[in-house]
Short mmCIF file of C-alpha atoms in Angstrom, two decimals:
data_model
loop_
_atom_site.label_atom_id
_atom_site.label_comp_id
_atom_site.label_asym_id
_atom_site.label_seq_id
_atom_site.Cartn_x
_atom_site.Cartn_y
_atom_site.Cartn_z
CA UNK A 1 17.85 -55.86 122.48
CA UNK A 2 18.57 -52.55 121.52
CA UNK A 3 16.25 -50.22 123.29
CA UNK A 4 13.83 -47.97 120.59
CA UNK A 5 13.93 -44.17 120.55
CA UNK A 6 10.87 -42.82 122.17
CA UNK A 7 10.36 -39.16 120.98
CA UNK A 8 7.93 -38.78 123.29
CA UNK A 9 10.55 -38.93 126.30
CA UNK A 10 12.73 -36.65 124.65
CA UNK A 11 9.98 -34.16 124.57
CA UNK A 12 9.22 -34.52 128.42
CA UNK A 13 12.76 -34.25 129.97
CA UNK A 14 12.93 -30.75 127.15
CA UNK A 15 9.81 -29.54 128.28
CA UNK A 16 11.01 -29.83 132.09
CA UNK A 17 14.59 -27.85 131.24
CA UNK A 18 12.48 -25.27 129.30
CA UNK A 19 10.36 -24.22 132.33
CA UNK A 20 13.51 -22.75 134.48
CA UNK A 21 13.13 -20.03 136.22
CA UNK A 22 14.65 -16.97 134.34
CA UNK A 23 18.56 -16.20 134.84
CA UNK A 24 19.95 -13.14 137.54
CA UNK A 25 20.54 -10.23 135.86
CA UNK A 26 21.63 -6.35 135.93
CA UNK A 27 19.24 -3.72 135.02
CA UNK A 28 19.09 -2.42 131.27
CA UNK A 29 18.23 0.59 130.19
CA UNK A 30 14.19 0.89 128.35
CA UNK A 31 15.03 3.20 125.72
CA UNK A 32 17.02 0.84 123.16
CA UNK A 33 16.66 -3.33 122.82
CA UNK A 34 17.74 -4.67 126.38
CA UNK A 35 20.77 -6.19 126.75
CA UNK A 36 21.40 -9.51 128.48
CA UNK A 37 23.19 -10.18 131.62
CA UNK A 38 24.16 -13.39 133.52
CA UNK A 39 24.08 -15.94 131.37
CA UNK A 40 27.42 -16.94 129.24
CA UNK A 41 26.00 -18.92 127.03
CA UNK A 42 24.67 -15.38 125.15
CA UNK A 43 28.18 -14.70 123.64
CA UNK A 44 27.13 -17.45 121.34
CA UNK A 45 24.29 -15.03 119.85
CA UNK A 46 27.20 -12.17 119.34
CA UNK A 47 28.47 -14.73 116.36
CA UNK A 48 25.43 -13.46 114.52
CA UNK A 49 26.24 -10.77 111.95
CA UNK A 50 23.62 -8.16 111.67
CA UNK A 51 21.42 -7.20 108.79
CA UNK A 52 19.26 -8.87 106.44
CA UNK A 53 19.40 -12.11 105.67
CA UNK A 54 23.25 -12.12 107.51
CA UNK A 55 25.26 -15.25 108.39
CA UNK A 56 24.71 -16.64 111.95
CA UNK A 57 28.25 -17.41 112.03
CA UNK A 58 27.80 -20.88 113.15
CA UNK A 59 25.30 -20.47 115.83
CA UNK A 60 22.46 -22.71 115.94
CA UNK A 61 19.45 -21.68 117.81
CA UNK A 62 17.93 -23.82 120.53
CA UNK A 63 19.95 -26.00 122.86
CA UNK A 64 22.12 -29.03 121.12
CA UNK A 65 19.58 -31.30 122.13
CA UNK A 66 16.40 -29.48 121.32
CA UNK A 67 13.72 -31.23 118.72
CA UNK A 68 15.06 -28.71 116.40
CA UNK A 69 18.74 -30.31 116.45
CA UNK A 70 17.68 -33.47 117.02
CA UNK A 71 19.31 -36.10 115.03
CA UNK A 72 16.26 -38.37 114.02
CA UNK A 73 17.71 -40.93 111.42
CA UNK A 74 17.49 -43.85 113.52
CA UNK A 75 14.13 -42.68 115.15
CA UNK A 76 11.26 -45.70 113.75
CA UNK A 77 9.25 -45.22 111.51
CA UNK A 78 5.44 -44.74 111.88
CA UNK A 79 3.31 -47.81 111.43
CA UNK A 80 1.00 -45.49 109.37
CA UNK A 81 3.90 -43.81 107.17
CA UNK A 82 2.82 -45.54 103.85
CA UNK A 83 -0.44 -44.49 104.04
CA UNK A 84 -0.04 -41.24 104.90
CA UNK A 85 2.46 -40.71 102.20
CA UNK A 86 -0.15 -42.00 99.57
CA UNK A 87 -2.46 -39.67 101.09
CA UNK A 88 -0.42 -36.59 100.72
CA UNK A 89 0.09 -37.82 96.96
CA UNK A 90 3.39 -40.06 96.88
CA UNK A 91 4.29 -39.05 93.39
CA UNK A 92 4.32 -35.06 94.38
CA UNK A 93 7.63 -33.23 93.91
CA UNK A 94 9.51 -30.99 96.49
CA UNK A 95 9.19 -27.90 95.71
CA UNK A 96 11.85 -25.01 97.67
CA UNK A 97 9.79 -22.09 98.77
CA UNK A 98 12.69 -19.98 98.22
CA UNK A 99 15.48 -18.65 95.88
CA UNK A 100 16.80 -15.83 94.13
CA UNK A 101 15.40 -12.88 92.45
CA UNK A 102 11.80 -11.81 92.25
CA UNK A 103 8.77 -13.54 90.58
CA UNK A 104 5.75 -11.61 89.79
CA UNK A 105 7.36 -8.58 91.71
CA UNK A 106 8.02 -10.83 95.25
CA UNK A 107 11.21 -12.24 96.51
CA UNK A 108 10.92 -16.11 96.88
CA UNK A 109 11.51 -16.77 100.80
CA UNK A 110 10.58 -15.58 103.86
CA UNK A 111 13.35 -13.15 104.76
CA UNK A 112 14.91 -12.32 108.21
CA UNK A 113 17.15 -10.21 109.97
CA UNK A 114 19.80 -9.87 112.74
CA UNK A 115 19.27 -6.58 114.81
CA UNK A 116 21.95 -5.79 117.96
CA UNK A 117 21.60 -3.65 120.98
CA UNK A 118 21.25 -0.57 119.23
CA UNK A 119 18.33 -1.28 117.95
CA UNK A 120 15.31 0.62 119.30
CA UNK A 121 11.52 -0.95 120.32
CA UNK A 122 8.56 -0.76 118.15
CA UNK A 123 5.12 -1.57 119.71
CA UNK A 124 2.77 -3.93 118.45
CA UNK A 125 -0.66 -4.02 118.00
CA UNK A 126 -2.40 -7.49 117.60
CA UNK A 127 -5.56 -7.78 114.94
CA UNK A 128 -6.58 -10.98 115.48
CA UNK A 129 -4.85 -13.84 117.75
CA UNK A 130 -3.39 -11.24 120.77
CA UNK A 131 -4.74 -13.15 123.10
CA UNK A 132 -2.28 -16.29 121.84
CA UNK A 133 0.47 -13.65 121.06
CA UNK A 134 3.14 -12.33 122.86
CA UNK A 135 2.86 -8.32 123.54
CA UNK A 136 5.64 -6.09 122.37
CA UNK A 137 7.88 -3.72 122.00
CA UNK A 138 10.41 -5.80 120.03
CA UNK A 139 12.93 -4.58 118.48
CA UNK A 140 11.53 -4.75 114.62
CA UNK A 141 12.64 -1.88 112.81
CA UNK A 142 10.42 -0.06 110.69
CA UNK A 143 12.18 -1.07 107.76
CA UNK A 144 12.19 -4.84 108.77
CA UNK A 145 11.88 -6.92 105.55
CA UNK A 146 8.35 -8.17 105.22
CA UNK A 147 7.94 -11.65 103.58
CA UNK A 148 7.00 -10.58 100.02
CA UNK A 149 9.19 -7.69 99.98
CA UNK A 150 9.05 -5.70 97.51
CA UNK A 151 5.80 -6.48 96.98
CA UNK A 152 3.94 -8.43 100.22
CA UNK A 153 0.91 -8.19 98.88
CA UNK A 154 -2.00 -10.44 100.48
CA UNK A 155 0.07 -13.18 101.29
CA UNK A 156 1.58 -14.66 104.96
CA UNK A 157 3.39 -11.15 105.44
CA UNK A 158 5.72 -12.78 108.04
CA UNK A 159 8.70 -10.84 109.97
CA UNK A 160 11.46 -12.40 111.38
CA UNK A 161 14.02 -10.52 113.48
CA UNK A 162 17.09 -12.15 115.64
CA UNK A 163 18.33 -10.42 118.12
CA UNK A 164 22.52 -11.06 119.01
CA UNK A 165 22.64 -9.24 122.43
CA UNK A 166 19.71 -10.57 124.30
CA UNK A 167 19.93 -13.71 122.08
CA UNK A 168 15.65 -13.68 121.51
CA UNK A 169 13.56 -14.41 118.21
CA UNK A 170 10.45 -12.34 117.07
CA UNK A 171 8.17 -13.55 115.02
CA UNK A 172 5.23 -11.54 113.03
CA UNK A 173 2.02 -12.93 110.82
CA UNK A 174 0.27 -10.64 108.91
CA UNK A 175 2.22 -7.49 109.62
CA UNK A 176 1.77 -3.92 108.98
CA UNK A 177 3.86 -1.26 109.59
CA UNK A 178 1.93 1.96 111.13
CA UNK A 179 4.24 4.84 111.11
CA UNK A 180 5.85 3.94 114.76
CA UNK A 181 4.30 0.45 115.21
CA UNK A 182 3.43 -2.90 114.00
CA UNK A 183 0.01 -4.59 112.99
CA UNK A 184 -0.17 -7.55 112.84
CA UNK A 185 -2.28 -10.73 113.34
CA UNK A 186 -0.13 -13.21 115.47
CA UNK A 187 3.34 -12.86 117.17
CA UNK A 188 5.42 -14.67 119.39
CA UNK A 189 9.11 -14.20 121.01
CA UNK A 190 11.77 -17.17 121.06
CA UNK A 191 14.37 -17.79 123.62
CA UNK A 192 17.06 -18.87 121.49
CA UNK A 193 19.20 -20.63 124.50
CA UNK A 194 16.08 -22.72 125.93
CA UNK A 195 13.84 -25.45 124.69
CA UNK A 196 10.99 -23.15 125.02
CA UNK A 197 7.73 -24.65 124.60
CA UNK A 198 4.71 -22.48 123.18
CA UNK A 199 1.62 -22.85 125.50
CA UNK A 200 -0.51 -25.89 124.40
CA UNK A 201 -3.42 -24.66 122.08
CA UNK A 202 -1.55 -21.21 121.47
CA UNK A 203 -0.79 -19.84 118.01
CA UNK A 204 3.12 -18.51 117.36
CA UNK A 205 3.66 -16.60 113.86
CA UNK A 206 2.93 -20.14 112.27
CA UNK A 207 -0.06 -21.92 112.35
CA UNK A 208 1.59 -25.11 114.25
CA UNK A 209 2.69 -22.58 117.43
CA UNK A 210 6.26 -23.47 116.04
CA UNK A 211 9.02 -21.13 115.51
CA UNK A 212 9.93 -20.71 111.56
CA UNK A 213 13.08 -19.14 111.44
CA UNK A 214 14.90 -22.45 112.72
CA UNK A 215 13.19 -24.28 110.39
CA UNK A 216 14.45 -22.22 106.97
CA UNK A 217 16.91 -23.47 104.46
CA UNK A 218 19.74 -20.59 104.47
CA UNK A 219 22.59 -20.01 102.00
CA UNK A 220 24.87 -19.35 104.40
CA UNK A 221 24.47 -23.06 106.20
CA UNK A 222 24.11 -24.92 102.55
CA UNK A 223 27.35 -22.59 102.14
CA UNK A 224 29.14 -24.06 105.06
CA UNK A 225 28.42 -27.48 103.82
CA UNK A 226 25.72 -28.68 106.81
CA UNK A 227 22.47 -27.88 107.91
CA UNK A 228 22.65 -28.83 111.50
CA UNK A 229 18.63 -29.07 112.66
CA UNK A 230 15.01 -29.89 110.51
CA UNK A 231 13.18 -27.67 108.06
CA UNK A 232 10.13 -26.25 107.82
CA UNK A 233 7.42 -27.70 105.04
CA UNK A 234 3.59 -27.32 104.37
CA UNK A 235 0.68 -29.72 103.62
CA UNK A 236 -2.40 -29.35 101.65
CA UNK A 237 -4.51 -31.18 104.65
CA UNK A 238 -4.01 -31.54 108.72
CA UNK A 239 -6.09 -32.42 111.41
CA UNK A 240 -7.04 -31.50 114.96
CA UNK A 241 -3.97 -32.39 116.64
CA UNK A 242 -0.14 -31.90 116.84
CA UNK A 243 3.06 -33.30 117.67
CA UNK A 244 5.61 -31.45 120.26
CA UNK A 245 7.60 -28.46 119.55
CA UNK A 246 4.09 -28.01 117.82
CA UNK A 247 1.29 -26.37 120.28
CA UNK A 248 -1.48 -26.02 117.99
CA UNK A 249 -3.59 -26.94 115.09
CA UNK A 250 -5.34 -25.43 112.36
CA UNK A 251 -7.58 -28.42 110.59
CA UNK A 252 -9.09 -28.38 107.53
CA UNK A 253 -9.65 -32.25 107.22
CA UNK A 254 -11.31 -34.81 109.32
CA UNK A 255 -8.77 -37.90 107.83
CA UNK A 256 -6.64 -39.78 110.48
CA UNK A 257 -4.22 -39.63 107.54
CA UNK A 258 -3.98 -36.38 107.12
CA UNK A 259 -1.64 -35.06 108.88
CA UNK A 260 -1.55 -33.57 112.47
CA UNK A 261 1.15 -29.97 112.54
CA UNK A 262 4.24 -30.84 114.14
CA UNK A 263 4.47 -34.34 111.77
CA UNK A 264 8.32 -34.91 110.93
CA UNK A 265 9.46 -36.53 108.03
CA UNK A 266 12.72 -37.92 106.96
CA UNK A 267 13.92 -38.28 103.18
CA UNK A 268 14.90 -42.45 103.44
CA UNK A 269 18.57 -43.33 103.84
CA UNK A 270 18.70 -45.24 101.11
CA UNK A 271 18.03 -42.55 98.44
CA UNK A 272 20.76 -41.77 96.20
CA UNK A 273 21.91 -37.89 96.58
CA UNK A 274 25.25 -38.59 94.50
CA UNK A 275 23.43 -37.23 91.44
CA UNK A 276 22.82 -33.68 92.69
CA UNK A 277 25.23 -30.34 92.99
CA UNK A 278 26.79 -30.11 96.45
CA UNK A 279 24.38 -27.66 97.82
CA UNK A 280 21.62 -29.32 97.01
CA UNK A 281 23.30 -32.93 98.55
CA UNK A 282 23.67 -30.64 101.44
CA UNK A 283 20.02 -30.23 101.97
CA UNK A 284 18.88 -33.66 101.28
CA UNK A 285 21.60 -35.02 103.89
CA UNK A 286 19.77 -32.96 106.21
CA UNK A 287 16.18 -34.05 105.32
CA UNK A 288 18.17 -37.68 106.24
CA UNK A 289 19.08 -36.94 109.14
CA UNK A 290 17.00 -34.41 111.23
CA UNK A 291 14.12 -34.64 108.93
CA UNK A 292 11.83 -31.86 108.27
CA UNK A 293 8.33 -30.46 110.25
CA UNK A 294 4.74 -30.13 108.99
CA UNK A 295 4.31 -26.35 110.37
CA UNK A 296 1.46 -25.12 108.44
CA UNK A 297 -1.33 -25.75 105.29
CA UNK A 298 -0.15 -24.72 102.39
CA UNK A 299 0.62 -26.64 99.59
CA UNK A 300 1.85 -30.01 98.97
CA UNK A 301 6.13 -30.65 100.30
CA UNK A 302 6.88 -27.11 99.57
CA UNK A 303 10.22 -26.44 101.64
CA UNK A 304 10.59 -23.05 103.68
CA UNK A 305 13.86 -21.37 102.82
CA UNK A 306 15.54 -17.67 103.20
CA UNK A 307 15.51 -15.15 100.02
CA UNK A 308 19.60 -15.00 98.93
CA UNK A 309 20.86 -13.80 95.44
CA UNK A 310 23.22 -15.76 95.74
CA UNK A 311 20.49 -19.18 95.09
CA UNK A 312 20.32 -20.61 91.90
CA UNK A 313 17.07 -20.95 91.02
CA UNK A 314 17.55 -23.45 88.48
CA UNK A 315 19.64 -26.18 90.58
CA UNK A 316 16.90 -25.78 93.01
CA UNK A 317 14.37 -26.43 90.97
CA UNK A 318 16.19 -30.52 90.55
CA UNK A 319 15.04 -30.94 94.18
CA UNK A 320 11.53 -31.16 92.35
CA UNK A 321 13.13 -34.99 91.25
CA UNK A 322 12.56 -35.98 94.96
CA UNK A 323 9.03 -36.82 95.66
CA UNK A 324 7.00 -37.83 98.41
CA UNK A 325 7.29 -41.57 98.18
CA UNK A 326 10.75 -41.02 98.67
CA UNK A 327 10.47 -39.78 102.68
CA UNK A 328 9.01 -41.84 105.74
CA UNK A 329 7.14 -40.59 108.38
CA UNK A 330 8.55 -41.09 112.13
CA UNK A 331 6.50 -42.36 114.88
CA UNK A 332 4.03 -40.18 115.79
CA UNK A 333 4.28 -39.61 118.80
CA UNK A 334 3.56 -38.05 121.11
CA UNK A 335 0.47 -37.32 119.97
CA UNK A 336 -1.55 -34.34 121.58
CA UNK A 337 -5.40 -33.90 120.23
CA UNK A 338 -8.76 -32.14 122.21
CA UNK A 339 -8.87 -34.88 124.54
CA UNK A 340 -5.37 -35.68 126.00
CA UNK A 341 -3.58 -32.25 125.56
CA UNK A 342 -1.29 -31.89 128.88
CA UNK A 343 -2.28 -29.22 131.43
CA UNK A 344 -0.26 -28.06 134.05
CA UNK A 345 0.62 -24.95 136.45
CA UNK A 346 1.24 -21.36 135.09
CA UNK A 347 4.52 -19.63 135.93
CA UNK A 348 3.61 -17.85 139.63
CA UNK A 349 4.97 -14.24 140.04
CA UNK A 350 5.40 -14.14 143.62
CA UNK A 351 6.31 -10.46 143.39
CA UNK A 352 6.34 -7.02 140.80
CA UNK A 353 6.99 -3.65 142.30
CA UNK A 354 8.61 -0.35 141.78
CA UNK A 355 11.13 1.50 143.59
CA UNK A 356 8.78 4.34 143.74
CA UNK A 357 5.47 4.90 142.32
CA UNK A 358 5.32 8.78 141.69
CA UNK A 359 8.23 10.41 140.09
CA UNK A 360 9.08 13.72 138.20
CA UNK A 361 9.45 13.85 134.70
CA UNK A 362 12.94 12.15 133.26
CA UNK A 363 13.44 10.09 136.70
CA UNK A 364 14.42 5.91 136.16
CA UNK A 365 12.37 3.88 137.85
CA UNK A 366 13.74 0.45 138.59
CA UNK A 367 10.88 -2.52 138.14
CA UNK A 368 11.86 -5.66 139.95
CA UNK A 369 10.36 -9.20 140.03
CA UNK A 370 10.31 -12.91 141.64
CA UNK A 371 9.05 -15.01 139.07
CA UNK A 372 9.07 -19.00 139.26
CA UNK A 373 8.47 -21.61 136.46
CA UNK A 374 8.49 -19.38 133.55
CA UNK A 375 10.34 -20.22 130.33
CA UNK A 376 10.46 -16.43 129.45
CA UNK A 377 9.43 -12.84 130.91
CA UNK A 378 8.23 -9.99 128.85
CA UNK A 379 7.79 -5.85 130.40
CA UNK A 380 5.17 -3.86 128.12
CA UNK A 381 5.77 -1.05 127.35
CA UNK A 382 9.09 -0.15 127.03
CA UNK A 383 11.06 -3.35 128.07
CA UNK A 384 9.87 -6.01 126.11
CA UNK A 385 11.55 -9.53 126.33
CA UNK A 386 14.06 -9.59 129.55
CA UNK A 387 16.13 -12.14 131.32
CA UNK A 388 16.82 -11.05 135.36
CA UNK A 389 15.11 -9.84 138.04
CA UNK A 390 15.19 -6.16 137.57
CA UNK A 391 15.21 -3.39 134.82
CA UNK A 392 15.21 0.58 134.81
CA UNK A 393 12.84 2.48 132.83
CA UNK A 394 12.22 5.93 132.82
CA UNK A 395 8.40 6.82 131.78
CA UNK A 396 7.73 9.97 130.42
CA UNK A 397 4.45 10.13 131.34
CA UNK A 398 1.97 8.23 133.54
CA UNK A 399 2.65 4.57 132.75
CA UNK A 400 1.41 1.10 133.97
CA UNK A 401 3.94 -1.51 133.33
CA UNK A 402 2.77 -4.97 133.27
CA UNK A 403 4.93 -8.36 133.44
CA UNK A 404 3.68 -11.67 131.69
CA UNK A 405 5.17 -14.45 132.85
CA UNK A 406 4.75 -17.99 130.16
CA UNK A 407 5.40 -21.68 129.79
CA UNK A 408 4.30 -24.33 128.21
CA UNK A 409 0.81 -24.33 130.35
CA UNK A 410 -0.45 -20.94 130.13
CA UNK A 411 0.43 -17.06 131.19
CA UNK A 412 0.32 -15.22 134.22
CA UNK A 413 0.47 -11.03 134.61
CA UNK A 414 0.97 -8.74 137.29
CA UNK A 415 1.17 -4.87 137.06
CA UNK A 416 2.44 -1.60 138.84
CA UNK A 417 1.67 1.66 137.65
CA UNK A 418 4.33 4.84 137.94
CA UNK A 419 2.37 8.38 138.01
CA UNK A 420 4.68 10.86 136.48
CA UNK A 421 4.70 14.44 137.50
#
């Protein structure tokens, strides 16, 4: 008997790989984005043009065998699928959150960006989740394309920015630029070579603690002829609990049908795609096979994608012929709500310190650490996400550096402070 595909294993053996202890490294400099050291895999990240909305050139972030990439096609189906379809509305079109052009002064996506090593650090200041947020400086620039753009007006106001030398992901809600730094409401930082788990309960950019850049439908992959990983899509309703990558919820419905953030859904194998234009047959053969991920409310099987002139609005707009009833949703599982989500032990910084703690003006400073059981590291001010053991900075005044530690079961912080004289 052919054994079934339990998701829920999966999740376990990726949530034990993403809690390694961070990689050796050599010390970077503070005053532009840090560069990484000691781990080959990173020259995958260097395939990443830079700019706006610029082709990855191939790379896929996450791990090969991270939910993300998953290939789900043969994963069962939920005992529950049918109902929760009806629920949603099974006669309700898909709709791509994206395309071409502007409309009503906006550009229809949510845009991103590729930054490199020259890049320099903007701080951030956090408004409303900071405490579920991970601090800055990232390496946003001030003219970092804000979801909206032109026009952002009131809406989600999200920032995305890659970064192809230290291979990381930032991730802004709500943002603001002030002058020399960044408002905004939520943030988080990706490591785009781990299976990196957000802390259980904790907020990301998205309101299902998920990264959204992986998720977004990109002209340069539906160019290439293959999206290789899920996509992103909202729901009108969800309830108090979530599926793994997903680390939080945001209810607005007491249902057991509606649906908890993290949900996947796969468009059926037996639907016909023969009748639409290759890009869009590229899309749907992707909703076959790695499905797509309920990451936030919004409204009904509306599809994240990337801004691109190059879209044409009009052949997306036949993707609207696919409805609801036409997807299944996979086993649910597993399934995390207030009374079973897992707890575990925070990373443990067995050590932080200086090489000296009172310098003149313009002197480096090297900051080392010991840190086990973390999935990432992050220096404020000045560093920002690192991968090693040890970085040189060079205050210019009187500065108290403090390293946070995370995984998947909370955050831990230690600090040193430098006086400069």
């Amino acid at each position: 008997m052919r054994r079934p595909f339990d998701l829920g294993i999966l999740f376990l053996a990726l949530s034990a790989a993403g809690c390694a202890a961070t990689t050796q490294g050599d010390p970077v400099s503070n005053s532009l984005n840090p560069q990484v050291a000691g781990s080959p895999q990173t020259s995958n990240c260097s395939r990443m043009s830079l700019g706006q909305g610029a082709s990855l050139g191939g790379f896929v972030p996450f791990p090969a065998n991270s939910l993300w990439n998953t290939d789900i096609s043969a994963v069962p189906v939920d005992q529950n699928s049918n109902a929760i379809i009806n629920f949603i509305g099974a006669h309700i079109g898909v709709h791509p959150d994206f395309g071409s052009g502007l409309y009503k002064g906006s550009s229809l996506g949510i845009p991103y960006s590729v930054v490199g090593r020259q890049q320099l650090l903007l701080d951030v200041n956090y408004t409303a989740s900071g405490a579920e947020s991970d601090p800055g400086p990232m390496p946003i620039a001030a003219t970092a394309a804000i979801e909206g753009y032109p026009n952002p007006g009131t809406g989600d106001r999200h920032v995305l920015v890659l970064d192809n030398a230290n291979c990381f992901l930032y991730e802004l809600y709500d943002s603001h630029l002030q002058t020399t730094l960044w408002n905004a409401a939520s943030g988080a930082v990706w490591d785009l070579l781990s299976n990196e788990q957000r802390p259980y309960t904790w907020t990301s950019a998205d309101a299902a603690g998920l990264p959204i850049f992986p998720g977004l439908v990109r002209y340069d992959e539906v160019a290439a002829g293959r999206i290789p990983h899920a996509l992103r899509f909202t729901l009108k309703n969800s309830q108090s609990a979530f599926i793994p990558p997903a680390s939080h919820w945001a209810a607005n419905s007491s249902s057991s049908l509606a649906a908890p953030m993290g949900m996947r859904v796969r468009l059926k194998a037996s639907f016909d795609v023969s009748g639409f234009s290759a890009k869009n047959q590229v899309i749907l053969n992707a909703l076959k096979r790695y499905g797509m991920i309920m990451a936030d409310n919004g409204s009904n099987m509306y599809i994240s994608g990337a801004p691109d002139n190059r879209w044409d609005n009009n052949d997306l707009h036949n993707l609207s012929q696919v409805t609801t009833s036409d997807f299944e949703v996979i086993q649910l599982t597993p399934l995390y709500a207030q009374n079973n989500v897992p707890t575990g032990a925070a990373p443990q910084i067995t050590s932080f310190t200086a090489s000296t703690r009172s310098i003149p003006a313009g002197t480096p400073v090297t900051l080392s650490w010991q840190v086990t059981g973390a999935s990432y590291v992050i220096i404020s001010p000045d560093a920002g996400a690192v991968r090693g053991t040890s970085i040189s900075v060079t205050p210019a005044h009187s500065t108290t550096y403090t390293l946070y530690a995370t995984n998947a079961f909370g955050r831990t912080a230690a600090s040193v402070p430098i006086t400069v004289h």
